[in-house]
XYZ file of C-alpha atoms in Angstrom:
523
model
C -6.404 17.918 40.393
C -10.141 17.054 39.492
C -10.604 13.531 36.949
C -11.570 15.157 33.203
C -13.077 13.027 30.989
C -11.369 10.331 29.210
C -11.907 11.841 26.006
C -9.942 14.862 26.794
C -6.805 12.871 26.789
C -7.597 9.090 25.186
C -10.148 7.283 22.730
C -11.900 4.264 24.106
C -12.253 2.257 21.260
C -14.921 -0.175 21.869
C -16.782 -1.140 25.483
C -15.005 -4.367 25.698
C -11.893 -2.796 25.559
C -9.452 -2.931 28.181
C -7.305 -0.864 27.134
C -7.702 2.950 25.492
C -5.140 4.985 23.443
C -4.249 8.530 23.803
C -5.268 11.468 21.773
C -2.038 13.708 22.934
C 0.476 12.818 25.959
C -1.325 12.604 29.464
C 0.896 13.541 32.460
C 1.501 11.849 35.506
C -0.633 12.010 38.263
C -3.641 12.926 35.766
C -6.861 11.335 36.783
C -9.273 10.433 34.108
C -13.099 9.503 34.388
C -14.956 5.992 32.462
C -18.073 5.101 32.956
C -17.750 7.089 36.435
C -15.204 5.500 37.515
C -11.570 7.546 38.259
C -8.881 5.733 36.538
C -5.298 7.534 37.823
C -2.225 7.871 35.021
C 0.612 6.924 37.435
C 3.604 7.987 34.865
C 3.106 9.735 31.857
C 1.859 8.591 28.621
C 3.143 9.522 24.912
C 0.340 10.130 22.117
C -0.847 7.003 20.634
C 0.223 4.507 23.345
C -2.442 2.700 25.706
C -2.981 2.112 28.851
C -5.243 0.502 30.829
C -9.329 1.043 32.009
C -10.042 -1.840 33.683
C -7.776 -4.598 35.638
C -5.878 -7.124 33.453
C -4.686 -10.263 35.192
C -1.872 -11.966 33.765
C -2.285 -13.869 30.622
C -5.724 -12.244 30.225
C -6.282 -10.873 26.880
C -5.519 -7.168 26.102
C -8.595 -6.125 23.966
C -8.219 -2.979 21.500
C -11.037 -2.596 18.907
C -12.654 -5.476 20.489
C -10.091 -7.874 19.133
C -7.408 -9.777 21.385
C -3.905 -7.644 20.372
C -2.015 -9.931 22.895
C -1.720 -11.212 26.312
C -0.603 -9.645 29.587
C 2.911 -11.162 30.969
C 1.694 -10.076 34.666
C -0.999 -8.016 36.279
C -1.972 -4.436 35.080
C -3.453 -1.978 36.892
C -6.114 0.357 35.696
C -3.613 3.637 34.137
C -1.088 1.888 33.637
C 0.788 2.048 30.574
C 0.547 -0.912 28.570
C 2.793 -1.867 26.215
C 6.087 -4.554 25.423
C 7.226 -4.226 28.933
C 4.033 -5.880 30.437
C 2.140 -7.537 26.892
C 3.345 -11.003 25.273
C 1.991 -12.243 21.995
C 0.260 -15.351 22.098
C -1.409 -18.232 20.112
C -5.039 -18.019 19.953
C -7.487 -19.678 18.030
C -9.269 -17.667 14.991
C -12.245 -18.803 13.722
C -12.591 -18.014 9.879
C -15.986 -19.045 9.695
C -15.774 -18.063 6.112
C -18.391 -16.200 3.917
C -20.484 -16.164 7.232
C -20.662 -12.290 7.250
C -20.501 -11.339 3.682
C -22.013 -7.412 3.549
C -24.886 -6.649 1.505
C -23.573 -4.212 -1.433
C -23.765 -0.545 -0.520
C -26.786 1.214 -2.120
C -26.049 3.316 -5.218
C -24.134 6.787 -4.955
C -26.317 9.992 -4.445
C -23.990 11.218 -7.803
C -21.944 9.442 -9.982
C -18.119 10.863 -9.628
C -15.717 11.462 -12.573
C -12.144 12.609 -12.885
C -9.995 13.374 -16.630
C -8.188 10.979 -16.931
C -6.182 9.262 -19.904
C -8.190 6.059 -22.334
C -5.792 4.303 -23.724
C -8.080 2.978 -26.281
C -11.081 0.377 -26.282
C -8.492 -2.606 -27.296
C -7.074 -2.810 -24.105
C -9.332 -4.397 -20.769
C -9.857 -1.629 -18.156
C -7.204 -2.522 -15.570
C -4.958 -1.810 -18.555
C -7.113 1.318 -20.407
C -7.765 4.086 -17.546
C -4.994 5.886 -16.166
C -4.370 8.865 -14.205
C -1.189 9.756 -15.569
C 0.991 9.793 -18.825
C 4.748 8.900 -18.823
C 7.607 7.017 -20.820
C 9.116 4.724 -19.163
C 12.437 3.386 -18.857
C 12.398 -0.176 -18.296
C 15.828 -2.089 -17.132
C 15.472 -5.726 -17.352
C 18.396 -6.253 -14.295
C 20.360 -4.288 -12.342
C 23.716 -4.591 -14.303
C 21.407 -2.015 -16.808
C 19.978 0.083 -14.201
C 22.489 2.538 -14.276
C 22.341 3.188 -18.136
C 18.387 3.324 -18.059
C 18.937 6.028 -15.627
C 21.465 7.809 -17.542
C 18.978 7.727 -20.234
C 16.058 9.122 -18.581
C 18.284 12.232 -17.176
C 19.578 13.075 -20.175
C 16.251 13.423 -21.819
C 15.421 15.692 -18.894
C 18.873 17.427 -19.441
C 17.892 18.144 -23.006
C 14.611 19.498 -22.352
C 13.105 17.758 -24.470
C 10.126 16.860 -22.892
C 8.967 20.816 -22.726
C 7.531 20.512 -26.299
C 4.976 18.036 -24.918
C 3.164 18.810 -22.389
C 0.644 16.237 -22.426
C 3.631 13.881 -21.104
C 4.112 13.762 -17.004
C 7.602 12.690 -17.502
C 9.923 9.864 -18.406
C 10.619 7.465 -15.496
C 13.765 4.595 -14.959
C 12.295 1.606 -13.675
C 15.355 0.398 -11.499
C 16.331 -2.847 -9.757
C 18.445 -4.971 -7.816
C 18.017 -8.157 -9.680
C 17.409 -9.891 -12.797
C 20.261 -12.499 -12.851
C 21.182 -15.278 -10.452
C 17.925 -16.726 -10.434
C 16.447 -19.601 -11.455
C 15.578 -19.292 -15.704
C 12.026 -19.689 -15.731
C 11.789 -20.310 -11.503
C 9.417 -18.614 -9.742
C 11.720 -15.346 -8.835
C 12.234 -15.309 -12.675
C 8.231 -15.295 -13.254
C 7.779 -13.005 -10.785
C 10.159 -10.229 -11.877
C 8.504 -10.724 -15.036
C 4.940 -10.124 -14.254
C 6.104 -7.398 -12.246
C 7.815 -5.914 -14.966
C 5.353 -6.527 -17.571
C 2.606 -4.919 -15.440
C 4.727 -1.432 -14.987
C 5.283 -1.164 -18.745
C 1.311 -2.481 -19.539
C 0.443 -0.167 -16.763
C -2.275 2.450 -17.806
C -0.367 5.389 -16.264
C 2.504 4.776 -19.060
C 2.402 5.650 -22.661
C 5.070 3.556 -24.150
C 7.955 2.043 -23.517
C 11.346 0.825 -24.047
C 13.849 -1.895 -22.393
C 17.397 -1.927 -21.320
C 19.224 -4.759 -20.740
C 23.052 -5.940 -20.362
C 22.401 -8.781 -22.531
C 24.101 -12.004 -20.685
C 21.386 -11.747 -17.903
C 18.355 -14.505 -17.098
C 16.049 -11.829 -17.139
C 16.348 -11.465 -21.102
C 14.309 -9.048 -22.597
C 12.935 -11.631 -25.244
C 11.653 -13.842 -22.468
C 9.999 -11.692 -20.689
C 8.416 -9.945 -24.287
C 7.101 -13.507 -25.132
C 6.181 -14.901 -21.688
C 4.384 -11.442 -21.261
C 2.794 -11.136 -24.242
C 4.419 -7.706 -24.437
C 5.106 -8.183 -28.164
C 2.088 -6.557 -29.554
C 2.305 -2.827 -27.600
C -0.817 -0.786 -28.087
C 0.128 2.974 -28.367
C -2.819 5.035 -29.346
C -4.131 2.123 -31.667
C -1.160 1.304 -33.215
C 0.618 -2.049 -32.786
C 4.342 -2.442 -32.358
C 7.241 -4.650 -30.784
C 8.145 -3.027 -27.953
C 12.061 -1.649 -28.266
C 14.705 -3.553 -26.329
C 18.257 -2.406 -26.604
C 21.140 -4.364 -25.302
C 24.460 -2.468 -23.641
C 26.118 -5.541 -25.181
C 24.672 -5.467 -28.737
C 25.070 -1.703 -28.969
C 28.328 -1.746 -27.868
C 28.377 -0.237 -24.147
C 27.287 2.203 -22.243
C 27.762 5.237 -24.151
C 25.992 4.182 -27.236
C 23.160 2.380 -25.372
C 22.367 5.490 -23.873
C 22.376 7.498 -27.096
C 20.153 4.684 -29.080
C 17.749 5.104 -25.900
C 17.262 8.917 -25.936
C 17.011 8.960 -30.111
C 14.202 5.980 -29.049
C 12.528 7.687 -26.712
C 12.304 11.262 -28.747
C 10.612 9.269 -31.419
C 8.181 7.743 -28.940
C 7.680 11.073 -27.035
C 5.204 12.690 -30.416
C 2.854 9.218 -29.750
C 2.567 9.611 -26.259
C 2.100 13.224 -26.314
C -0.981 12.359 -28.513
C -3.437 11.665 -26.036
C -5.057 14.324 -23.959
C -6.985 13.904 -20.523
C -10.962 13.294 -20.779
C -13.986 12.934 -18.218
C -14.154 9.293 -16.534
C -16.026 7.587 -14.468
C -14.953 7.088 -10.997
C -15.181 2.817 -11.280
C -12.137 3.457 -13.210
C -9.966 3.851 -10.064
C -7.799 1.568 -8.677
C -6.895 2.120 -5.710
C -3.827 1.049 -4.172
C -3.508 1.305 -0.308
C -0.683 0.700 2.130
C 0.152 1.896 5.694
C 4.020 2.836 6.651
C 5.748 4.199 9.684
C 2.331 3.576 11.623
C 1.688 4.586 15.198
C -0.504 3.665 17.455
C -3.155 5.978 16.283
C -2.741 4.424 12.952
C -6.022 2.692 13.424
C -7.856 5.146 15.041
C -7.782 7.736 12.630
C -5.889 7.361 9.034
C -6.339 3.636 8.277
C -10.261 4.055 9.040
C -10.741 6.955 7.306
C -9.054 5.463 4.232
C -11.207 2.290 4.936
C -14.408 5.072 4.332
C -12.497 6.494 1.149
C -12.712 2.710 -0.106
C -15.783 2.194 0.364
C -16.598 5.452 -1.789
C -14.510 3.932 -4.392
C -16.054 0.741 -4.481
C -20.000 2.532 -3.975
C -18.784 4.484 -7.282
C -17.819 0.422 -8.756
C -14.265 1.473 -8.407
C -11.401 -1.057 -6.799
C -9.774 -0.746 -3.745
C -6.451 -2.817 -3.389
C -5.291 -4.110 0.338
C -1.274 -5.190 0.651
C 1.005 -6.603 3.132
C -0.036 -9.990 4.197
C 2.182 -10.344 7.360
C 0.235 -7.323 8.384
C -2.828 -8.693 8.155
C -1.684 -11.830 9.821
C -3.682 -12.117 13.439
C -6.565 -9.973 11.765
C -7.428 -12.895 8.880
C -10.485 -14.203 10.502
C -12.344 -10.635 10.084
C -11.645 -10.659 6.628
C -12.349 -14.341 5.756
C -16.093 -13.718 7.515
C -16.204 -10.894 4.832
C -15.413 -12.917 1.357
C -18.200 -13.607 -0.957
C -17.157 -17.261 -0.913
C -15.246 -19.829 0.703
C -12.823 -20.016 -1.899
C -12.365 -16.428 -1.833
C -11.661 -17.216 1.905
C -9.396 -20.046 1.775
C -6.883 -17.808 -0.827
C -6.478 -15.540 1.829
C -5.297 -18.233 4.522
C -3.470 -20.191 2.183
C -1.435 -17.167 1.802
C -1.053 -16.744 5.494
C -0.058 -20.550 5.953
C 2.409 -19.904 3.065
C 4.151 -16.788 4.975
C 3.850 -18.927 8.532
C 6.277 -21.615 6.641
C 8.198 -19.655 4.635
C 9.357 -17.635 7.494
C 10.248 -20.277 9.351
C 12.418 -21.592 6.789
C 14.690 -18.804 7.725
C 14.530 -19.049 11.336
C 11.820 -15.769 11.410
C 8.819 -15.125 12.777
C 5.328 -12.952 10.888
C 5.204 -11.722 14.588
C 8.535 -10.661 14.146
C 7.367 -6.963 13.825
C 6.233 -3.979 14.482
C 9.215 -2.079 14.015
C 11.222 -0.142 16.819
C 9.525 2.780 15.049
C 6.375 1.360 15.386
C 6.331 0.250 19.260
C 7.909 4.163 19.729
C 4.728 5.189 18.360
C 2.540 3.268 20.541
C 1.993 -0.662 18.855
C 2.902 -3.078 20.646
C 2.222 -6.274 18.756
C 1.754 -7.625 15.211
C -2.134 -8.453 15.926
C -2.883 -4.695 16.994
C -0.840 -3.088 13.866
C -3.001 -5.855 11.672
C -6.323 -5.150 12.918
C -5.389 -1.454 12.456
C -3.936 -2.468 8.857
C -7.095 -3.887 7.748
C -9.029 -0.680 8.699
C -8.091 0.627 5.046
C -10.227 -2.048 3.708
C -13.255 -0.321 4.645
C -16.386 -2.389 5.084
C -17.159 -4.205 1.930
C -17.326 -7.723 0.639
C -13.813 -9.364 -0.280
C -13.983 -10.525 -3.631
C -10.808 -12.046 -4.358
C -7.460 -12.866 -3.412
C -4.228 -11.817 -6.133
C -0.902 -13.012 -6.109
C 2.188 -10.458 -5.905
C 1.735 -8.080 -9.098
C -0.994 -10.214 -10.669
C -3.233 -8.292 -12.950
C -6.252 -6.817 -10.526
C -9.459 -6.779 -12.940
C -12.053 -7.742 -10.443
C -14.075 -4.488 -9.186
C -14.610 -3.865 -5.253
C -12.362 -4.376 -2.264
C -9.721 -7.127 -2.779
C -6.327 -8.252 -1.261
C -2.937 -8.867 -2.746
C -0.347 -10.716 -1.346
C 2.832 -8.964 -0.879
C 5.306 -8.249 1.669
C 4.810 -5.739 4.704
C 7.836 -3.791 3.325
C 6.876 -0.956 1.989
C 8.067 -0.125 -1.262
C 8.341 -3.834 -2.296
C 4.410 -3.484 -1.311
C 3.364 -1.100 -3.091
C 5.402 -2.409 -6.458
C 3.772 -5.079 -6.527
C 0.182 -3.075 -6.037
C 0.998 -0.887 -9.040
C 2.434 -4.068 -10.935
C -1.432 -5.001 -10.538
C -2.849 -1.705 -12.147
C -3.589 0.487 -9.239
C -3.511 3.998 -10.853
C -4.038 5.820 -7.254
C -2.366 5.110 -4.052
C -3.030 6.357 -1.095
C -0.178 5.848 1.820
C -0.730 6.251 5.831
C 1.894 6.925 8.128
C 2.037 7.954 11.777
C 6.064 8.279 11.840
C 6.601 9.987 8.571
C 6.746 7.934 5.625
C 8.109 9.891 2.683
C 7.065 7.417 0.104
C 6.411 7.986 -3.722
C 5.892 5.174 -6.513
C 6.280 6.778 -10.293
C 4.175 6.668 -12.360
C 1.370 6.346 -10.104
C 0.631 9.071 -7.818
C 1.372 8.593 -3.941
C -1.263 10.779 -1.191
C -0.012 10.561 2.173
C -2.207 10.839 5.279
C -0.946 11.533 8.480
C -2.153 10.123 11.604
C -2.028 12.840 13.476
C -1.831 16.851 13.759
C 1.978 17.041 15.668
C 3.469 15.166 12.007
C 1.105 16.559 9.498
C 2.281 20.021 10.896
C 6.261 18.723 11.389
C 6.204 17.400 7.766
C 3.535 19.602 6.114
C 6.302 19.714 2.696
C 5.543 15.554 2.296
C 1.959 15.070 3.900
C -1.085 15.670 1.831
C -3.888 14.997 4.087
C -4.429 15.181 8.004
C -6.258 12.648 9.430
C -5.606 13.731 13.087
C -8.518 15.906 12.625
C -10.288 12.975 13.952
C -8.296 13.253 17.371
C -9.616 16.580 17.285
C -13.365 16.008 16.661
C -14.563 15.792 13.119
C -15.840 12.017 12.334
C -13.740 9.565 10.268
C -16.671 10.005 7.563
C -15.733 13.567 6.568
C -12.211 12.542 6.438
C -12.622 9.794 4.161
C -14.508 12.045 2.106
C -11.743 14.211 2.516
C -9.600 11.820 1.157
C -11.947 10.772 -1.632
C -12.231 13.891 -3.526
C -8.677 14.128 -2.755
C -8.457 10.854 -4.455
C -10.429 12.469 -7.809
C -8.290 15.801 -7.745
C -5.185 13.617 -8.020
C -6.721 11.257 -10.634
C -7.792 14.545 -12.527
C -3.695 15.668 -12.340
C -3.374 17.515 -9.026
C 0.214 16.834 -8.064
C 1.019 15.063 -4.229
C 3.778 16.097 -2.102
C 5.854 13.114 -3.216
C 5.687 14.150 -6.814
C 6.554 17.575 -5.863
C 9.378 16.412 -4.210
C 10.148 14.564 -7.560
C 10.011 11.114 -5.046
C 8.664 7.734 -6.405
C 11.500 6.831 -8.851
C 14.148 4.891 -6.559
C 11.182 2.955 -4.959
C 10.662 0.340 -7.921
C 11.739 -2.527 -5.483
C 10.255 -6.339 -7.107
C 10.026 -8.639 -4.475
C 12.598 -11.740 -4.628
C 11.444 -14.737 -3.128
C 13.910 -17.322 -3.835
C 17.815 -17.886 -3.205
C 20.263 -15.406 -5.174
C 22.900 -18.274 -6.854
């Protein structure tokens, strides 16, 4: 057998990589040429996995996109796999050298974008007035609640009621695990709140109203008044949000019946708004990665990172999540923040997950997932630096807490948990009114009442799962550039704004993924 190119069978990331990842499996025995050198694949190689180009002594660095994505527990020879049986992680220092590398803001747009969208009305700020769709929400203030603000929601849908307005998406239970054996007014209590308080403020919902046992510490009066939730504005009209109590109204039954009168009174109000032409800077745009493979940051999460930067060109937001998955890849954004302090919010946040971890006898390094190393990653730092690839190439300008209102514009980062749907939660909590969601493996994720695109990694699950993927990025693996899939993915971005539906709202998905993150003890 003659050597073939590398490229026929594996990407080589950067020159001072040792290391390259494959494009589709490579059989044994295959010889590959670099740089004219032959480099021989002694066993065979799964899609997105690596394997070495060069010699790696033990406790060298393994480089992959020029970054150090661990350490090599004993020698590896040029085409041999590399992966957990021969790659340790490792302490190494990071220099954050912040605001050293701050890039200069992209040049103006060739065109001004737009989608229709829905203005809730100049009295509210923008995180709070643009959204991309139009629902009623269902709000349950703790789980003991949960099941009677679903009850609620389906039998609106069993009446079919909402036919006679069809400028309503649908009506939505915001469900939970928690709301009681907290600390009153701790910081899980806080927390829940905001996060509460920023899905029924959110610009993608109409109105409103709240369910709630009526013994729990999440009342609904606390979080009204700590919220501010007490003056709602529904097309310009002010009014005290409804809160109903399975205690007060005298169980289940009857709660559910006072909710569905509720909400056909509400439905006229938030039928009353139709979609109009907005400027693209009204996106927010939520981004998260789930299921990833190896080729996670080779194609999707780079491709998104271009989408991102269109957002932000258009002065648009782009949102980045899931702080342990940063973690090893912090210095690269710190050098990007448009100050120190910008900087130093980011690694406080990382110091806070290194000790709060340890307070339960975990490690931040304590992942990827068996999925993930199936797919090819191998260690925390290489999923990171292929995490951050979302966050395209822009300046950082600030650092949010978990479900804190997002109102700056351009790429920023909120702290929240690697988990997926307690992610992206808190991302929507903020105001994103877009997400976008990448997955190598096959995440099936949706987040009512903001819109969910998934982008496959590659062609194999894009073509496995075509009912639940929107977009396929493994068109890179193939030969088109990451550019024209990120602009792929950035009209797809407008379409959805504008009302195209995704495969997760198709699927009627995005309901049963409300998960607010809990911090604290449960008493």
């Amino acid at each position: 057998m003659s050597a073939v190119p590398l490229s026929d069978y594996a990407v080589h990331l950067r020159t001072q990589d040792n290391v390259a990842v494959t494009r589709k499996p490579i059989p044994a025995g295959t010889e590959v040429l670099l740089n004219g050198r032959i480099i021989r694949i002694p066993g065979t190689i799964k899609m997105g996995h690596k394997f070495a180009v060069t010699e790696i002594k033990e406790s060298d660095p393994v480089l992959k996109y020029g970054q150090i994505i661990g350490f090599a527990n004993r020698f590896i020879n040029p085409g041999e796999h590399v992966h957990v049986q021969n790659v340790k992680i490792g302490a190494f220092e990071r220099d954050y050298a912040y605001a050293s590398q701050v890039p200069p803001p992209l040049p103006a747009p060739a065109e001004y974008r737009t989608f229709m969208g829905f203005d809730r009305g100049s009295g509210k700020p923008d995180h709070l007035r643009y959204g991309t769709r139009n629902y009623l929400a269902v709000i349950s203030t703790v789980n003991c609640s949960a099941s009677t603000s679903k009850y609620i929601a389906e039998r609106v849908r069993a009446a079919g009621i909402l036919d006679a307005f069809p400028n309503v998406d649908g009506i939505v239970a915001i469900v939970h695990r928690q709301g009681c054996a907290m600390q009153y007014d701790g910081p899980d209590h806080h927390q829940l709140d905001r996060t509460l308080a920023g899905f029924a403020r959110h610009p993608n919902v109409g109105a409103y109203i709240l369910v709630g046992l009526g013994c729990e510490i999440t009342q609904a009066s606390h979080l009204i008044e700590h919220e501010k939730l007490n003056l709602v504005q529904l097309n310009g009209a002010k009014s005290t949000p409804l809160a109903l109590s399975i205690q007060e109204c005298g169980g289940i039954g009857k709660t559910v019946e006072a909710g569905v009168k509720a909400v056909a009174e509400l439905l006229p109000r938030v039928n009353d708004v139709s979609r109009v032409r907005l400027p693209a800077k009204h996106i927010i745009l939520g981004t998260n990665c789930g299921g990833s493979d190896g080729n996670s940051g080779v194609t999707a999460n780079p491709a998104l990172g271009v989408a991102s930067d269109l957002i932000v060109q258009q002065g648009g937001t782009s949102v980045l999540g899931e702080t342990p998955e940063i973690y090893g890849a912090e210095h690269i954004l710190t050098r990007r923040a448009v100050s120190k302090e910008v900087g130093e919010k980011l690694v406080e946040r990382i110091k806070w997950w290194e000790q709060y971890t340890s307070m339960f006898g975990a490690e931040i390094n304590n992942n990827p997932s068996p999925g993930n190393k199936e797919g090819g990653l191998t260690t925390i730092y290489e999923k990171s630096l292929g995490a951050i690839a979302k966050a395209g190439t822009t300046a950082m300008v600030d650092v949010y807490q978990y479900a804190e209102p997002v109102t700056a514009k351009g790429f920023v980062v909120m702290d929240t948990p690697g988990y997926d749907p307690v992610s992206m939660t808190g991302i929507v909590a903020g105001g994103a009114n877009v997400c976008v969601f990448t997955t190598g493996r096959g995440s099936v994720f949706g987040c009512k009442p903001v819109p969910s695109i998934k982008v496959a990694t590659n062609s194999l699950l894009y073509n496995h799962m075509l009912g639940d993927m929107d977009i396929n990025a493994g068109k890179v693996l193939e030969g088109m550039s990451l550019e024209q899939v990120g602009q792929e993915i950035f009209e797809k971005i407008l379409a959805t704004a504008s009302g195209e539906k995704t495969k997760s709202e198709i699927n009627g998905v995005g309901e049963e993924e409300f998960a607010p993150w809990s911090i604290g003890p449960t008493l």
